[in-house]
Structure formats: C-alpha cells, structure tokens
XYZ file of C-alpha atoms in Angstrom:
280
model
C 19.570 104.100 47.428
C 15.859 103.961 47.701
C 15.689 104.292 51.294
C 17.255 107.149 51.819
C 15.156 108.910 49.096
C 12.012 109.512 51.339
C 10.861 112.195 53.331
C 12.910 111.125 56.709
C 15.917 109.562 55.920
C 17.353 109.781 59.458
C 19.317 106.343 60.081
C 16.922 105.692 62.737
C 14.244 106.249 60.145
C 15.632 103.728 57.819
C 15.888 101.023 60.758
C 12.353 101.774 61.403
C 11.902 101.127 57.505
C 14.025 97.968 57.247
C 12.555 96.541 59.991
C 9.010 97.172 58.153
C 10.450 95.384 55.293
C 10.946 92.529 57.594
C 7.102 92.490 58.287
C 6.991 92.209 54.890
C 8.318 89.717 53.914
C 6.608 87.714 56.871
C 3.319 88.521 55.548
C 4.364 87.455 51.988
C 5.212 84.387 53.115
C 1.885 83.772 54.888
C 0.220 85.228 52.090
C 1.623 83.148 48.999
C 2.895 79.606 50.240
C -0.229 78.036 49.398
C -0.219 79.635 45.766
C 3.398 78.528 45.335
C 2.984 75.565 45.717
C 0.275 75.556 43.501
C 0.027 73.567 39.714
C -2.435 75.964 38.218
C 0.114 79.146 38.822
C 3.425 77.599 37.865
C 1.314 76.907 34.058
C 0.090 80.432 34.209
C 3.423 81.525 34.257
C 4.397 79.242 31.429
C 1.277 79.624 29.088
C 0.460 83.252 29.523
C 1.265 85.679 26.680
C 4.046 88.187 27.886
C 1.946 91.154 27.130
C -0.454 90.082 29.227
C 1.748 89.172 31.959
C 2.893 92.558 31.512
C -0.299 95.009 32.089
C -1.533 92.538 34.908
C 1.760 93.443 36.805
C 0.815 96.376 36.277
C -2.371 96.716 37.318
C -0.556 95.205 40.688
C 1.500 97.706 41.024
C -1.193 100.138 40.988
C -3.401 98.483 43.534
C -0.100 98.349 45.413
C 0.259 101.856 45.211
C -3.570 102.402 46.307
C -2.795 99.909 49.225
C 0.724 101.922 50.307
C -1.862 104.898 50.393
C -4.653 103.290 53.155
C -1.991 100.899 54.494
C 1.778 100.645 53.729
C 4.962 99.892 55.075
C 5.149 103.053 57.566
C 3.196 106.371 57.231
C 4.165 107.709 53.998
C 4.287 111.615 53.071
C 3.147 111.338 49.352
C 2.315 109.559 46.584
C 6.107 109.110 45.481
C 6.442 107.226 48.988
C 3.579 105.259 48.068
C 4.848 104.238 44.820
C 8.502 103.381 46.477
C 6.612 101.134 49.207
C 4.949 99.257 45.954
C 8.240 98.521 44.285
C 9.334 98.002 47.526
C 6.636 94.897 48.334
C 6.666 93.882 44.932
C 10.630 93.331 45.211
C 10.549 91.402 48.208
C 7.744 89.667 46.637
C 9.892 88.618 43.551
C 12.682 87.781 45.704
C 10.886 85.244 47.933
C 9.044 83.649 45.226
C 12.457 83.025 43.287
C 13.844 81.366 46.279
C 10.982 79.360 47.016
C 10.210 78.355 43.306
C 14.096 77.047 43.518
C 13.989 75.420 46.671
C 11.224 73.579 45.189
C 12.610 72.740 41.760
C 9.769 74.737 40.191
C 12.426 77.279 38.470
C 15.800 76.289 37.397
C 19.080 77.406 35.736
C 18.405 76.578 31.805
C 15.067 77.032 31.554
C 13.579 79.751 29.030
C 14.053 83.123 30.359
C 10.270 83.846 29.789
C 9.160 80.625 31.581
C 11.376 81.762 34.524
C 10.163 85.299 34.825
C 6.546 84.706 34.039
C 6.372 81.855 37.013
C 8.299 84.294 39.410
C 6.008 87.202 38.116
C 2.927 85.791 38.390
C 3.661 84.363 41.838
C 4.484 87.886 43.260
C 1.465 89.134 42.590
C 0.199 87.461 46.108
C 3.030 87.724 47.732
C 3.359 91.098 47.170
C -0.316 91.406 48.875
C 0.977 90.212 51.711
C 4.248 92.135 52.067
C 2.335 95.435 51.619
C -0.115 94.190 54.204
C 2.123 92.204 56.345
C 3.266 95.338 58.097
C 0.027 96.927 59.542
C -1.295 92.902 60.185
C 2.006 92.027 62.166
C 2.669 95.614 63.625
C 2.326 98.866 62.231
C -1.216 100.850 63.413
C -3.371 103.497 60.907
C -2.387 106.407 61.025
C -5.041 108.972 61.069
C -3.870 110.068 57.271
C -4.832 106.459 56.309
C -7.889 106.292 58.220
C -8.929 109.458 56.629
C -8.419 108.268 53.025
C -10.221 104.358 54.520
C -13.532 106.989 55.104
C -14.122 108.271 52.078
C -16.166 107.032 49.717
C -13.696 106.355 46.510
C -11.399 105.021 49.845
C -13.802 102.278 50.440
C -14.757 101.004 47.317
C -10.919 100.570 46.791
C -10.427 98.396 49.528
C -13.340 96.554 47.889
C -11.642 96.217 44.748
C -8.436 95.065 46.439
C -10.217 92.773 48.951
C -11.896 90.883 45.877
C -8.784 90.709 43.928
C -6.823 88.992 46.689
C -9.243 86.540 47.154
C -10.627 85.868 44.031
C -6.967 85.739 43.237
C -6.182 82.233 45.122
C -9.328 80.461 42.900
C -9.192 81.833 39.358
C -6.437 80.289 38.159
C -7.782 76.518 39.944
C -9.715 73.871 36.966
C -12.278 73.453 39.528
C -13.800 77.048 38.994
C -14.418 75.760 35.561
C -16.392 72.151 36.747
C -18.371 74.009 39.295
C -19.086 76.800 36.857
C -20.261 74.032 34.217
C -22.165 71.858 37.067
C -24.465 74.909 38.056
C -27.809 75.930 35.939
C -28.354 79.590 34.889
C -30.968 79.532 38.394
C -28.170 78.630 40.655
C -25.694 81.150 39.330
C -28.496 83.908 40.126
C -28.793 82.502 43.338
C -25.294 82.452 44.073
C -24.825 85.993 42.742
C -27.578 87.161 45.029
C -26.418 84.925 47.919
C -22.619 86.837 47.378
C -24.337 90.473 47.561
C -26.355 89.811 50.987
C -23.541 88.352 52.570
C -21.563 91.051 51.659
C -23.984 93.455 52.794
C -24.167 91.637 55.880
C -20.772 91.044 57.000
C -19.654 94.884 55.945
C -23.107 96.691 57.587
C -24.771 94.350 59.434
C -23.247 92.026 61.991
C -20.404 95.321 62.392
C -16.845 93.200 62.000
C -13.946 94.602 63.705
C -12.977 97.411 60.853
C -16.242 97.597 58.875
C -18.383 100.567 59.916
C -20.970 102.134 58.240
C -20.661 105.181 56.060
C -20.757 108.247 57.898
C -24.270 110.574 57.352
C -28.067 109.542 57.625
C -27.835 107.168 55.293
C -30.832 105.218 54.761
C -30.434 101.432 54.116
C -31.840 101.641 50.605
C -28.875 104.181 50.105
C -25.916 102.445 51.818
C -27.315 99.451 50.071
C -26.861 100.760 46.416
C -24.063 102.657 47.029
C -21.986 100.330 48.128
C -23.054 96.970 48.776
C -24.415 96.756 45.148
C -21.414 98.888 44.089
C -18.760 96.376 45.821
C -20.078 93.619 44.691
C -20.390 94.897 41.083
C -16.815 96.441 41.604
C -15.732 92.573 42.830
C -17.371 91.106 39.811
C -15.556 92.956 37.479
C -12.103 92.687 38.923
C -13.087 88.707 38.549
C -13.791 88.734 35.120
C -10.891 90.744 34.625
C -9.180 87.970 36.069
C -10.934 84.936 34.267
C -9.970 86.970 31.077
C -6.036 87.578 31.539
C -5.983 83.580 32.852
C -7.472 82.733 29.495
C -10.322 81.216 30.947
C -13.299 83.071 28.704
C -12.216 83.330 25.585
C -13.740 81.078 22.969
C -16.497 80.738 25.476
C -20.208 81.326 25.698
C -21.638 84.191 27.514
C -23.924 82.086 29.492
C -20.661 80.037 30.886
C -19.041 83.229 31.264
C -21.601 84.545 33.543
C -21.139 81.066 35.418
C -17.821 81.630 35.841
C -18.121 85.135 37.526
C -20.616 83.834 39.825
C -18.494 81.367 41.401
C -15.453 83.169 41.309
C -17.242 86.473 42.869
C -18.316 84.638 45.964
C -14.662 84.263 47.264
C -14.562 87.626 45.496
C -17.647 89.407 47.636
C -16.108 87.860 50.763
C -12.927 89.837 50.159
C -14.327 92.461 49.333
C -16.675 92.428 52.652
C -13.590 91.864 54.996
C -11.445 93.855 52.679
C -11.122 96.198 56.144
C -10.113 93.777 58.470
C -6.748 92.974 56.747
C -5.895 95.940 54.506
C-alpha cells in the first residue's frame, strides 16, 4: 500500500496522512464544482483526441509533482513522495469527479469507454488542483523546505506557471473566449496584454499581497521587472496557448485571432499567476 511506502510510515503518520487526504478532497470539491457542472468540459471530454487527452494529463501530473514539492499533502522527504502525493490528488480527483459526473447524469453505465474516461479525465485536472492545494489552504503550514524551494528563482516562476494554468484553466474551454477574442481589434488586444503585465507586476511587487514578496537582493525595478514580471507573464501566456491548442481552439485559425485569443485568456492567466502565492 502506498501509504506505508513513504519515509514515516508510523500508524500515527499515516492518520496524519489520511486525514490530509481528507483536506483534499475538500479543496477538490471547492476547486472543481463549478467546472463540473460545466457544458464546455463534459464536450472536451467527448471531442478531444485520446492522445491528446493523454500528454495533457500528463503535463498535470507534472505540475502536480512541482506543486507536492512547494506545497503538498504533508512535508514530503523526496521527490518519490512528491510524485506519490500527485497520484495521490490526482486519484481523489478522479474519484470525486466520477461520483459527481454520476450523480448528475453526466456519465453513465453504457456509454463509450473513451467518452467516460475522457469526461472524468479532463475534469480531474481541476480537481486535482484543489486536492493538492486543499491541504496547506484548509490546514497544513510551509514548511521551511517548501519555503526554501517558494524563494528561489526557478521556485517562483513555477508557481507562476501553475497559478496561470489554474486559472486560465476555468475560461479556455468557455465559447465566450472565442466572441470576446473576435469582438476586440488588434489595439485592444495590445492593450489588454499590457494591462495583464502591470497588474501583474502590481499585485506580485507592488501593493505586497499576503505571500508575494519581492525577490531577495538589490534588485532594481528595471531588473525585478524583466525578470519576472515580464517573465511570468510570458511564462502565463504560453501555458494559455498551450491550452487554446490541446482544446482545439487554434487550429485552422489565423495568427492574428490567435494572438486575440491569448490576450483574453492570459488576463485570468496573469491574475493567477500574480496570486499564484497566496493559494499554492
């Protein structure tokens, strides 16, 4: 059994675990209800090609594995810990999603087995967010391994990526990225993008939210400005196009409407990425 693999397995250890499971699962439901009950994500389980259901669960699994690293279940002792916490959230994730999808008639016994997997699948991927995160938001504290790793600088433009991910996570899949997207001129997707990078800057190194801090060293703002504001938001931009391609939403398309796209979806994206501290 998997919890009696890690470093302590002490029964009181793998209470302490169990019970850290159990903030799991309370963050995945906060997490996901509103994407299970969802339109756009039940069809992306339906209409996505298996293959590419396949390496974006597994790009989850590695930003769950990143995320077990800066803030898991418990304090783990290596990267095998980390990797059995994100098989870990990513199992309760699957598990609640079934049920839920079930409950609401969204899955059924019948139905294509790649139809059922891919809706459960894709719906984990949040879920499984919030059961990683669910334990240090509804009880566990940073340990001073984790706020260590948080410092550096590869540490924080992680949490950037994952931030933006989450977020940017709960639009992409939505029609109404595509209307906006169409409804703004090449100007006002500038301006957005610009708007996104200066309120990133500002919420991480600015107005000082609860978990941001700056970077540690005289660094001037022209510095912390390129390294990481522009960084993090070009870090957030990617991970939404990365998203806009495995939903099938820029292929066949122009670049200019691709651009668009990005711009809209990296606002939610930036603003992850900005408060990526305050809940990872």
């Amino acid at each position: 059994m998997w919890l009696v693999s890690r470093t302590d397995a002490t029964p009181r250890a793998n209470l302490k675990y169990l019970r850290a499971l159990g903030r799991g699962l309370a963050g995945a439901i906060l997490f996901s209800l509103p994407l299970l009950m969802t339109m756009e994500m039940w069809m992306l389980g339906f209409y996505l090609p298996p293959g590419m259901l396949f390496q974006f669960l597994l790009l989850n699994l590695a930003m769950l594995v990143g995320m077990s690293r800066v803030s898991g279940f418990e304090a783990t002792g290596g990267w095998g810990d980390d990797v059995m916490d994100a098989f870990s959230a990513y199992a309760v994730a699957f598990i609640w999603s079934a049920v839920i999808l079930w409950l609401l008639g969204i899955v059924k016994v019948g139905m294509p087995a790649s139809e059922l997997v891919g809706k459960i699948a894709i719906e984990s991927v949040p879920a499984s967010f919030g059961a990683m995160l669910g334990s240090k938001q509804l009880g566990r504290t940073s340990s001073e391994g984790d706020e260590k790793v948080r410092k550096t600088y590869s540490g924080q433009i992680f949490l950037m990526a994952a931030g933006a991910l989450f977020f940017a996570f709960n639009v992409a899949p939505t029609e109404e990225m595509i209307l906006i997207s169409f409804r703004m001129t090449p100007w006002l997707s500038i301006l957005l993008m610009l708007a996104s990078l200066l309120l990133l800057h500002t919420l991480v190194y600015t107005i000082g939210l609860k978990g941001s801090e700056r970077p540690d060293g005289p660094l001037n703002f022209w510095s912390v400005f390129f390294r990481f504001s522009v960084v993090g938001y070009a870090v957030a931009a990617i991970v939404c196009l990365y998203l806009l391609w495995t939903f099938g939403r820029v292929q066949d398309t122009g670049m200019a409407h691709v651009v668009g796209m990005v711009a809209v979806v990296a606002f939610p994206g930036a603003i992850g990425a900005a408060i990526a501290r305050l809940i990872i």
